[in-house]
Amino acid sequence: MSTKDSDTVPDQAEKANPEDSILSPKQQRRAIRKIDIRVSVVCGILFFICLLDRTNLGFAMIAGMEEELELGSGNRYNIIALVFFAPYVFFQLPSTFLVRSIGVRWSISTICVLWGVSMLGSGFVASWHQLAGLRVLLGCFEAPFFPVTVYLLSTWYVRYEVQKRYAFFYLISCIASAFGGILAYGISQMAGLANKAGWRWIFIIEALITITIGFCSFFAVVEFPENAHKSFRFLNPNEIKWVLQRIDNDRGDAETEGLNITAFLKAGTDPKLWLLGMIFCCLTTITFGVSFFAPTILKDMGFSVAASQMLTAPPYVLAGVLMVACGYIGDRYHIRGPLIIFNALVSLAGALIVVYCQASGVRYFGLFLLAAGSNANVPAGMAYQANNVHGQWARAFGSATIVGFGGVGGVCGSLVFRSQDAPGYVNGFYACMAASGLVIVIVLGFTVYFVQQNRLIRSGKKMIGGQQDLYYTL
């Protein structure tokens, strides 16, 4: 949704009555900086750990796990990657609904410690069946994290601040994907220490980091704006009041009614949420597929094990540049859809290069574009959803829906690159092309629909959420 108003902090904070501002402009900027650190940065660091633990499977695979657990037989590796997503998808909606009752700090710190413990167990398994069981537990414990943090970020910022914050939030997580290969390679050099293989140390060391950060997160994570006073050393009362006022002026949903399952589930009748979820499903089909299988694909291209781990990092540098640029452009010019289409075209071009070129260096460049474009689109897709869904319970349902569909995309990403398709993995890259194409089609359809709806709003024939001058964001 968009308005005709400026996106500067003072204007959005006190759009209706700027002369009555609770805080001076300097105090407002200071409050925003504190919110950025305690919301965007802290959540980004936790998501870094989350992705590091979720995607280290591919690095362990080429560091000796495949041989020791006999994963080359049948589809065992695909099964291990796949079982994570069944509980991950199932627990999205209930966890997002219940977080307001449990509290963000207790929810996030507890699940972070628990998924760290399940990851620690992965370093001591004796069979692939045990590893699969621990991946199920990992899916259960990680399920609430992403929808809750996406929802949390959307509640703290006004509409045309949110894509930059999503971009930085996800940028920190991309560092995990870039750093993960380098870290995994370094840890794997511990092979033989305490008579344990290098791939086991990957799980053990990263799990211990996660558990430590999980305990610390209880003091760093903040609650929703209306409960900000419960957050450890965060905003003063005037700053909290100002935040709630600016959110109400921007979209009119700063305050949330009590636990309301009817309002929460009613949001599911809106087809927009499911189509927005489908966009996210297509994006994560590519991002998870690449993160799980990039080391194996690169190894099959002819690169060494060390090079295969190291070369997974550079695409995320380009992804970071793209997502930050899109964040600033999108918030500055109040656009979302065109940026998503651009990134989808980058991904599509990358998949085409991998399939139709022969040289390993050129094919790597294609994989580079595929990973960069799809990852850059994740924060853009989150902002697209956040700007075009109104109301706190609809926002909560929408956050759970897109992340749940993201889990479905993870299932698809676990299956598209099959061992029998090696070394070219053509079918997997065709699936990535189809996913990119579907994103473009859905966004174009939304653009036509939003233009029509905005015309009705301008003519006074329609109103969103009972508010005037509230429009869909194209």
Coordinates of C-alpha atoms in Angstrom, one line a residue:
M1 CA 0.0 0.0 0.0
S2 CA 1.2 3.5 -0.6
T3 CA 0.3 7.1 0.1
K4 CA 1.1 10.3 -1.6
D5 CA 3.0 11.5 1.5
S6 CA 6.8 11.9 1.8
D7 CA 8.7 9.1 3.5
T8 CA 10.8 11.2 5.7
V9 CA 10.8 10.3 9.4
P10 CA 9.3 13.6 10.7
D11 CA 6.5 13.6 8.1
Q12 CA 5.5 10.0 8.7
A13 CA 5.9 10.3 12.4
E14 CA 3.6 13.3 12.7
K15 CA 1.8 13.4 9.4
A16 CA -1.5 14.5 10.9
N17 CA -0.2 17.1 13.3
P18 CA 3.6 17.7 13.0
E19 CA 3.7 20.7 15.4
D20 CA 2.6 18.4 18.3
S21 CA 5.5 16.0 17.9
I22 CA 6.4 14.2 21.1
L23 CA 10.1 14.1 20.1
S24 CA 12.3 16.6 18.4
P25 CA 13.7 15.6 15.0
K26 CA 17.1 14.7 16.6
Q27 CA 15.3 12.6 19.2
Q28 CA 13.3 10.8 16.5
R29 CA 16.5 9.9 14.6
R30 CA 18.0 8.6 17.8
A31 CA 14.9 6.5 18.4
I32 CA 15.1 5.1 14.9
R33 CA 18.7 4.2 15.3
K34 CA 17.9 2.3 18.5
I35 CA 15.1 0.4 16.8
D36 CA 17.4 -0.4 13.9
I37 CA 20.0 -1.9 16.2
R38 CA 17.7 -3.8 18.5
V39 CA 15.2 -5.0 15.8
S40 CA 16.9 -5.2 12.3
V41 CA 20.5 -5.9 13.4
V42 CA 19.6 -8.3 16.3
C43 CA 17.1 -10.2 14.2
G44 CA 19.6 -10.3 11.3
I45 CA 22.3 -11.8 13.5
L46 CA 19.9 -14.5 14.7
F47 CA 18.8 -15.2 11.1
F48 CA 22.5 -15.5 10.3
I49 CA 22.8 -18.3 12.8
C50 CA 19.5 -19.9 11.7
L51 CA 20.6 -20.1 8.0
L52 CA 24.1 -21.2 9.0
D53 CA 22.6 -24.2 10.9
R54 CA 20.0 -24.9 8.2
T55 CA 22.3 -24.9 5.2
N56 CA 25.5 -26.5 6.6
L57 CA 24.2 -29.9 5.4
G58 CA 25.6 -29.3 1.9
F59 CA 29.1 -28.5 3.2
A60 CA 29.1 -31.5 5.5
M61 CA 28.0 -33.6 2.6
I62 CA 31.2 -33.0 0.6
A63 CA 33.4 -33.0 3.7
G64 CA 33.0 -36.7 4.3
M65 CA 29.4 -37.2 5.5
E66 CA 28.3 -38.7 2.2
E67 CA 30.8 -41.6 2.5
E68 CA 30.5 -42.2 6.3
L69 CA 26.7 -42.3 6.3
E70 CA 26.4 -43.9 2.9
L71 CA 24.2 -41.1 1.5
G72 CA 25.1 -41.9 -2.1
S73 CA 22.6 -44.7 -2.1
G74 CA 19.2 -43.8 -3.5
N75 CA 17.8 -40.5 -2.5
R76 CA 19.0 -40.5 1.1
Y77 CA 20.5 -37.0 1.0
N78 CA 17.3 -35.6 -0.6
I79 CA 15.3 -37.2 2.1
I80 CA 17.5 -35.7 4.9
A81 CA 17.1 -32.3 3.3
L82 CA 13.4 -32.7 2.7
V83 CA 12.2 -33.9 6.2
F84 CA 13.2 -30.6 7.7
F85 CA 10.4 -28.8 5.9
A86 CA 7.4 -30.9 7.0
P87 CA 7.4 -29.6 10.6
Y88 CA 8.8 -26.3 9.4
V89 CA 5.7 -25.6 7.3
F90 CA 3.2 -27.1 9.8
F91 CA 4.2 -24.9 12.7
Q92 CA 4.3 -21.6 10.9
L93 CA 0.7 -20.4 11.5
P94 CA 0.3 -21.5 15.2
S95 CA 3.6 -20.1 16.2
T96 CA 2.9 -16.7 14.6
F97 CA -0.6 -16.6 16.3
L98 CA 0.7 -17.5 19.7
V99 CA 3.8 -15.3 19.8
R100 CA 1.8 -12.3 21.1
S101 CA 0.7 -14.4 24.1
I102 CA 4.1 -16.0 24.8
G103 CA 6.2 -13.0 24.1
V104 CA 8.9 -12.5 21.4
R105 CA 11.9 -12.7 23.8
W106 CA 10.9 -16.0 25.4
S107 CA 9.8 -17.5 22.0
I108 CA 13.0 -16.6 20.0
S109 CA 15.6 -17.3 22.7
T110 CA 14.0 -20.7 23.6
I111 CA 13.7 -22.0 20.1
C112 CA 17.3 -20.8 19.3
V113 CA 18.7 -22.8 22.1
L114 CA 16.6 -25.9 21.2
W115 CA 17.6 -25.9 17.5
G116 CA 21.2 -25.5 18.6
V117 CA 20.9 -28.6 20.7
S118 CA 19.3 -30.6 17.9
M119 CA 22.2 -29.4 15.6
L120 CA 24.7 -30.5 18.2
G121 CA 23.2 -34.0 18.1
S122 CA 23.9 -34.1 14.4
G123 CA 27.6 -34.2 15.1
F124 CA 27.2 -37.5 16.9
V125 CA 24.9 -39.6 14.7
A126 CA 25.7 -43.1 13.7
S127 CA 23.3 -43.4 10.7
W128 CA 21.5 -41.4 8.2
H129 CA 18.2 -42.3 9.9
Q130 CA 19.3 -40.6 13.1
L131 CA 20.4 -37.5 11.1
A132 CA 17.0 -37.4 9.4
G133 CA 15.2 -37.5 12.8
L134 CA 17.3 -34.6 14.1
R135 CA 16.5 -32.6 10.9
V136 CA 12.8 -33.1 11.8
L137 CA 13.5 -31.6 15.2
L138 CA 15.5 -28.8 13.6
G139 CA 12.5 -28.0 11.4
C140 CA 10.1 -27.9 14.5
F141 CA 12.4 -25.5 16.4
E142 CA 13.3 -23.2 13.5
A143 CA 9.7 -23.0 12.2
P144 CA 8.6 -20.0 14.4
F145 CA 11.7 -17.9 13.9
F146 CA 11.4 -16.5 10.4
P147 CA 7.6 -15.6 10.4
V148 CA 7.9 -14.1 13.8
T149 CA 10.9 -11.9 12.9
V150 CA 9.3 -10.9 9.5
Y151 CA 6.1 -9.9 11.4
L152 CA 8.1 -8.1 14.2
L153 CA 10.0 -6.0 11.6
S154 CA 6.8 -5.0 9.8
T155 CA 5.3 -3.7 13.1
W156 CA 8.1 -1.5 14.1
Y157 CA 8.5 0.5 10.8
V158 CA 6.2 2.6 8.6
R159 CA 5.6 1.3 5.1
Y160 CA 8.4 3.1 3.2
E161 CA 11.1 2.3 5.7
V162 CA 10.5 -1.4 5.7
Q163 CA 12.3 -2.7 2.5
K164 CA 15.6 -1.2 3.5
R165 CA 15.3 -2.9 6.9
Y166 CA 14.3 -6.2 5.3
A167 CA 17.2 -5.8 3.0
F168 CA 19.7 -5.3 5.8
F169 CA 18.1 -8.0 7.8
Y170 CA 18.4 -10.5 5.0
L171 CA 21.8 -9.1 4.0
I172 CA 23.2 -10.2 7.3
S173 CA 21.7 -13.7 6.6
C174 CA 23.4 -13.7 3.2
I175 CA 26.7 -13.3 4.9
A176 CA 25.9 -16.6 6.6
S177 CA 25.5 -18.2 3.2
A178 CA 28.7 -16.6 2.0
F179 CA 30.6 -17.2 5.2
G180 CA 29.2 -20.6 5.7
G181 CA 31.4 -22.3 3.1
I182 CA 34.5 -20.6 4.3
L183 CA 33.7 -21.5 8.0
A184 CA 32.8 -25.0 7.1
Y185 CA 36.0 -25.5 5.3
G186 CA 38.0 -24.2 8.2
I187 CA 36.2 -26.3 10.8
S188 CA 36.5 -29.4 8.6
Q189 CA 40.2 -29.1 9.0
M190 CA 39.7 -30.3 12.6
A191 CA 39.2 -33.8 11.2
G192 CA 40.8 -36.3 13.5
L193 CA 40.5 -34.2 16.6
A194 CA 39.0 -36.3 19.3
N195 CA 38.7 -39.1 16.7
K196 CA 35.9 -37.2 14.9
A197 CA 35.5 -36.5 11.2
G198 CA 35.6 -33.0 9.9
W199 CA 32.0 -33.0 8.9
R200 CA 31.0 -33.8 12.5
W201 CA 32.9 -30.8 13.8
I202 CA 31.0 -28.6 11.4
F203 CA 27.8 -29.5 13.2
I204 CA 29.3 -29.4 16.7
I205 CA 31.1 -26.0 16.5
E206 CA 28.2 -24.2 14.8
A207 CA 25.8 -25.7 17.3
L208 CA 27.8 -24.4 20.3
I209 CA 27.8 -20.9 18.7
T210 CA 24.0 -21.1 18.3
I211 CA 23.3 -22.2 21.8
T212 CA 25.5 -19.4 23.2
I213 CA 23.8 -16.7 21.1
G214 CA 20.4 -18.2 21.9
F215 CA 21.0 -17.6 25.6
C216 CA 22.2 -14.1 25.0
S217 CA 19.3 -13.2 22.7
F218 CA 16.9 -13.1 25.6
F219 CA 18.4 -9.8 26.6
A220 CA 18.7 -8.4 23.1
V221 CA 15.5 -9.3 21.3
V222 CA 12.6 -6.8 21.7
E223 CA 8.9 -7.2 22.0
F224 CA 6.2 -5.7 19.7
P225 CA 5.8 -1.9 19.8
E226 CA 2.9 -1.8 22.2
N227 CA 4.9 -4.0 24.6
A228 CA 8.2 -2.3 24.1
H229 CA 8.4 -1.4 27.8
K230 CA 9.0 -5.1 28.5
S231 CA 12.1 -5.1 26.4
F232 CA 15.4 -5.0 28.2
R233 CA 16.8 -1.4 28.3
F234 CA 15.3 -0.2 25.0
L235 CA 13.1 2.9 24.5
N236 CA 11.9 5.4 27.0
P237 CA 8.1 6.1 27.5
N238 CA 8.1 9.1 25.2
E239 CA 9.9 7.2 22.4
I240 CA 7.4 4.3 22.7
K241 CA 4.5 6.7 22.5
W242 CA 6.0 8.4 19.4
V243 CA 6.6 5.0 17.7
L244 CA 3.0 4.0 18.2
Q245 CA 1.7 7.4 17.1
R246 CA 3.7 7.4 13.8
I247 CA 2.6 3.8 13.0
D248 CA -1.0 4.8 13.6
N249 CA -0.6 7.9 11.4
D250 CA 0.9 5.7 8.7
R251 CA -1.4 2.7 8.6
G252 CA -3.7 2.9 11.6
D253 CA -2.9 -0.5 13.2
A254 CA -0.4 0.3 16.0
E255 CA -2.6 -1.2 18.6
T256 CA -3.6 -4.9 18.5
E257 CA -6.8 -6.4 20.0
G258 CA -6.5 -9.3 22.3
L259 CA -5.9 -12.9 21.1
N260 CA -8.5 -13.3 18.3
I261 CA -8.4 -16.6 16.4
T262 CA -11.4 -15.5 14.3
A263 CA -9.7 -12.3 13.0
F264 CA -6.5 -14.3 12.5
L265 CA -8.1 -17.0 10.4
K266 CA -10.4 -14.6 8.5
A267 CA -7.3 -13.1 6.9
G268 CA -6.9 -16.5 5.1
T269 CA -10.0 -15.7 2.9
D270 CA -8.0 -13.0 1.1
P271 CA -6.6 -14.5 -2.2
K272 CA -3.8 -11.9 -2.2
L273 CA -2.1 -13.6 0.7
W274 CA -1.9 -16.9 -1.0
L275 CA -0.6 -15.4 -4.3
L276 CA 2.0 -13.4 -2.3
G277 CA 2.9 -16.7 -0.6
M278 CA 3.3 -18.3 -4.0
I279 CA 5.8 -15.7 -5.0
F280 CA 7.8 -16.6 -1.9
C281 CA 7.5 -20.3 -2.7
C282 CA 9.0 -19.7 -6.1
L283 CA 11.9 -17.6 -4.6
T284 CA 12.8 -20.2 -1.9
T285 CA 12.6 -23.1 -4.4
I286 CA 15.6 -21.4 -6.0
T287 CA 17.4 -20.1 -2.9
F288 CA 17.2 -23.4 -0.9
G289 CA 18.0 -25.5 -4.0
V290 CA 21.1 -23.5 -4.6
S291 CA 22.2 -23.4 -1.0
F292 CA 21.7 -27.1 -0.4
F293 CA 23.2 -28.3 -3.7
A294 CA 25.7 -25.5 -4.9
P295 CA 28.7 -27.3 -3.3
T296 CA 27.8 -30.6 -5.0
I297 CA 27.0 -28.9 -8.3
L298 CA 30.3 -27.0 -8.3
K299 CA 32.1 -30.2 -7.5
D300 CA 30.4 -31.9 -10.4
M301 CA 31.5 -29.0 -12.6
G302 CA 35.1 -30.1 -12.0
F303 CA 36.0 -27.8 -9.1
S304 CA 37.9 -29.3 -6.1
V305 CA 36.2 -29.8 -2.7
A306 CA 37.9 -26.7 -1.3
A307 CA 37.1 -24.6 -4.3
S308 CA 33.5 -25.8 -4.3
Q309 CA 33.1 -24.6 -0.7
M310 CA 34.8 -21.3 -1.3
L311 CA 33.0 -20.5 -4.5
T312 CA 29.6 -20.6 -2.8
A313 CA 30.4 -17.2 -1.2
P314 CA 30.8 -14.7 -4.1
P315 CA 27.2 -14.9 -5.4
Y316 CA 25.9 -13.6 -2.1
V317 CA 28.1 -10.5 -2.4
L318 CA 26.2 -9.6 -5.6
A319 CA 22.9 -10.5 -3.9
G320 CA 23.8 -8.1 -1.0
V321 CA 24.4 -5.3 -3.4
L322 CA 21.2 -5.9 -5.3
M323 CA 19.0 -6.2 -2.2
V324 CA 20.4 -3.0 -0.6
A325 CA 20.0 -1.1 -3.9
C326 CA 16.5 -2.4 -4.3
G327 CA 15.7 -1.5 -0.7
Y328 CA 16.8 2.1 -1.1
I329 CA 15.2 2.5 -4.6
G330 CA 11.9 0.8 -3.5
D331 CA 11.5 2.9 -0.3
R332 CA 12.6 6.1 -2.0
Y333 CA 10.2 5.8 -5.0
H334 CA 7.5 3.7 -3.4
I335 CA 7.8 0.8 -5.8
R336 CA 8.0 -2.9 -5.2
G337 CA 6.9 -5.0 -8.2
P338 CA 9.3 -3.7 -10.9
L339 CA 12.3 -4.5 -8.6
I340 CA 11.0 -8.1 -8.1
I341 CA 10.6 -8.6 -11.8
F342 CA 14.2 -7.3 -12.4
N343 CA 15.7 -9.7 -9.9
A344 CA 13.6 -12.6 -11.3
L345 CA 15.0 -11.8 -14.8
V346 CA 18.5 -11.9 -13.4
S347 CA 17.8 -15.4 -11.9
L348 CA 16.2 -16.5 -15.2
A349 CA 19.2 -15.4 -17.2
G350 CA 21.5 -17.2 -14.7
A351 CA 19.6 -20.5 -15.1
L352 CA 19.7 -20.2 -18.9
I353 CA 23.5 -19.7 -18.9
V354 CA 24.1 -22.8 -16.7
V355 CA 22.0 -25.0 -18.9
Y356 CA 23.1 -23.8 -22.3
C357 CA 26.8 -23.1 -21.8
Q358 CA 29.5 -25.7 -21.5
A359 CA 32.6 -24.0 -20.0
S360 CA 32.8 -24.5 -16.2
G361 CA 33.7 -20.8 -15.6
V362 CA 30.7 -19.6 -17.6
R363 CA 28.4 -22.0 -15.9
Y364 CA 29.6 -20.8 -12.6
F365 CA 28.8 -17.3 -13.6
G366 CA 25.3 -18.5 -14.4
L367 CA 25.0 -20.1 -11.0
F368 CA 26.3 -16.8 -9.6
L369 CA 23.4 -14.8 -11.2
L370 CA 20.8 -17.4 -10.3
A371 CA 21.8 -17.3 -6.6
A372 CA 22.2 -13.5 -6.5
G373 CA 18.9 -12.6 -8.2
S374 CA 16.8 -15.1 -6.2
N375 CA 18.3 -14.1 -2.8
A376 CA 18.0 -10.4 -3.6
N377 CA 14.3 -10.9 -4.2
V378 CA 13.6 -12.3 -0.8
P379 CA 13.5 -9.0 1.1
A380 CA 11.8 -7.4 -1.9
G381 CA 9.1 -10.0 -1.7
M382 CA 8.7 -9.5 2.1
A383 CA 8.3 -5.8 1.6
Y384 CA 5.8 -6.3 -1.2
Q385 CA 3.6 -8.4 1.1
A386 CA 4.0 -6.0 4.1
N387 CA 3.0 -3.0 2.1
N388 CA -0.1 -4.6 0.6
V389 CA -1.6 -6.3 3.6
H390 CA -3.5 -4.2 6.2
G391 CA -4.3 -4.9 9.8
Q392 CA -2.3 -6.6 12.6
W393 CA -3.9 -10.0 12.4
A394 CA -3.9 -10.0 8.6
R395 CA -0.2 -9.0 8.9
A396 CA 0.5 -11.9 11.3
F397 CA -1.4 -14.4 9.1
G398 CA 0.4 -13.0 6.0
S399 CA 3.8 -13.3 7.6
A400 CA 3.1 -17.0 8.5
T401 CA 1.7 -17.6 5.0
I402 CA 4.6 -16.4 3.0
V403 CA 7.1 -18.1 5.2
G404 CA 5.0 -21.3 5.2
F405 CA 5.0 -21.2 1.4
G406 CA 8.7 -20.5 1.7
G407 CA 8.9 -23.8 3.5
V408 CA 7.0 -25.5 0.6
G409 CA 9.6 -23.9 -1.7
G410 CA 12.3 -25.5 0.5
V411 CA 10.6 -28.9 -0.1
C412 CA 10.8 -28.2 -3.8
G413 CA 14.4 -26.9 -3.6
S414 CA 15.3 -30.2 -1.8
L415 CA 14.0 -32.2 -4.7
V416 CA 14.8 -30.3 -7.9
F417 CA 18.5 -31.2 -8.0
R418 CA 18.5 -35.0 -8.1
S419 CA 21.7 -37.1 -7.9
Q420 CA 20.6 -39.0 -11.1
D421 CA 20.7 -35.7 -13.0
A422 CA 24.4 -35.2 -12.3
P423 CA 26.6 -33.6 -13.6
G424 CA 24.4 -31.2 -15.5
Y425 CA 21.3 -31.0 -13.3
V426 CA 19.4 -29.7 -16.2
N427 CA 15.9 -30.6 -14.8
G428 CA 16.8 -28.6 -11.6
F429 CA 17.7 -25.5 -13.6
Y430 CA 14.6 -25.8 -15.7
A431 CA 12.6 -25.8 -12.4
C432 CA 14.4 -22.6 -11.4
M433 CA 13.5 -21.0 -14.8
A434 CA 9.9 -22.0 -14.2
A435 CA 9.9 -20.5 -10.7
S436 CA 11.4 -17.2 -11.9
G437 CA 8.9 -17.0 -14.8
L438 CA 5.9 -17.6 -12.4
V439 CA 7.1 -14.8 -10.1
I440 CA 7.1 -12.4 -13.1
V441 CA 3.6 -13.5 -14.1
I442 CA 2.1 -13.1 -10.6
V443 CA 3.7 -9.7 -10.1
L444 CA 2.4 -8.5 -13.5
G445 CA -1.1 -9.7 -12.5
F446 CA -0.9 -7.9 -9.2
T447 CA 0.2 -4.7 -10.9
V448 CA -2.9 -4.7 -13.1
Y449 CA -5.1 -5.5 -10.1
F450 CA -3.5 -2.8 -7.9
V451 CA -3.8 -0.1 -10.5
Q452 CA -7.5 -0.9 -10.9
Q453 CA -8.0 -0.8 -7.1
N454 CA -6.1 2.4 -6.7
R455 CA -8.4 4.1 -9.2
L456 CA -11.4 3.0 -7.2
I457 CA -9.8 4.4 -4.0
R458 CA -9.0 7.8 -5.7
S459 CA -12.6 8.0 -7.0
G460 CA -13.9 7.4 -3.5
K461 CA -15.6 4.1 -4.4
K462 CA -13.3 2.0 -2.1
M463 CA -11.4 2.3 1.1
I464 CA -8.7 0.1 2.7
G465 CA -9.0 -0.6 6.4
G466 CA -11.4 2.3 6.9
Q467 CA -8.6 4.8 6.0
Q468 CA -8.5 7.4 3.3
D469 CA -5.4 8.0 1.1
L470 CA -4.2 4.5 1.7
Y471 CA -3.2 2.8 -1.6
Y472 CA -1.7 -0.4 -2.9
T473 CA 2.0 -0.3 -3.6
L474 CA 2.8 -1.3 -7.2

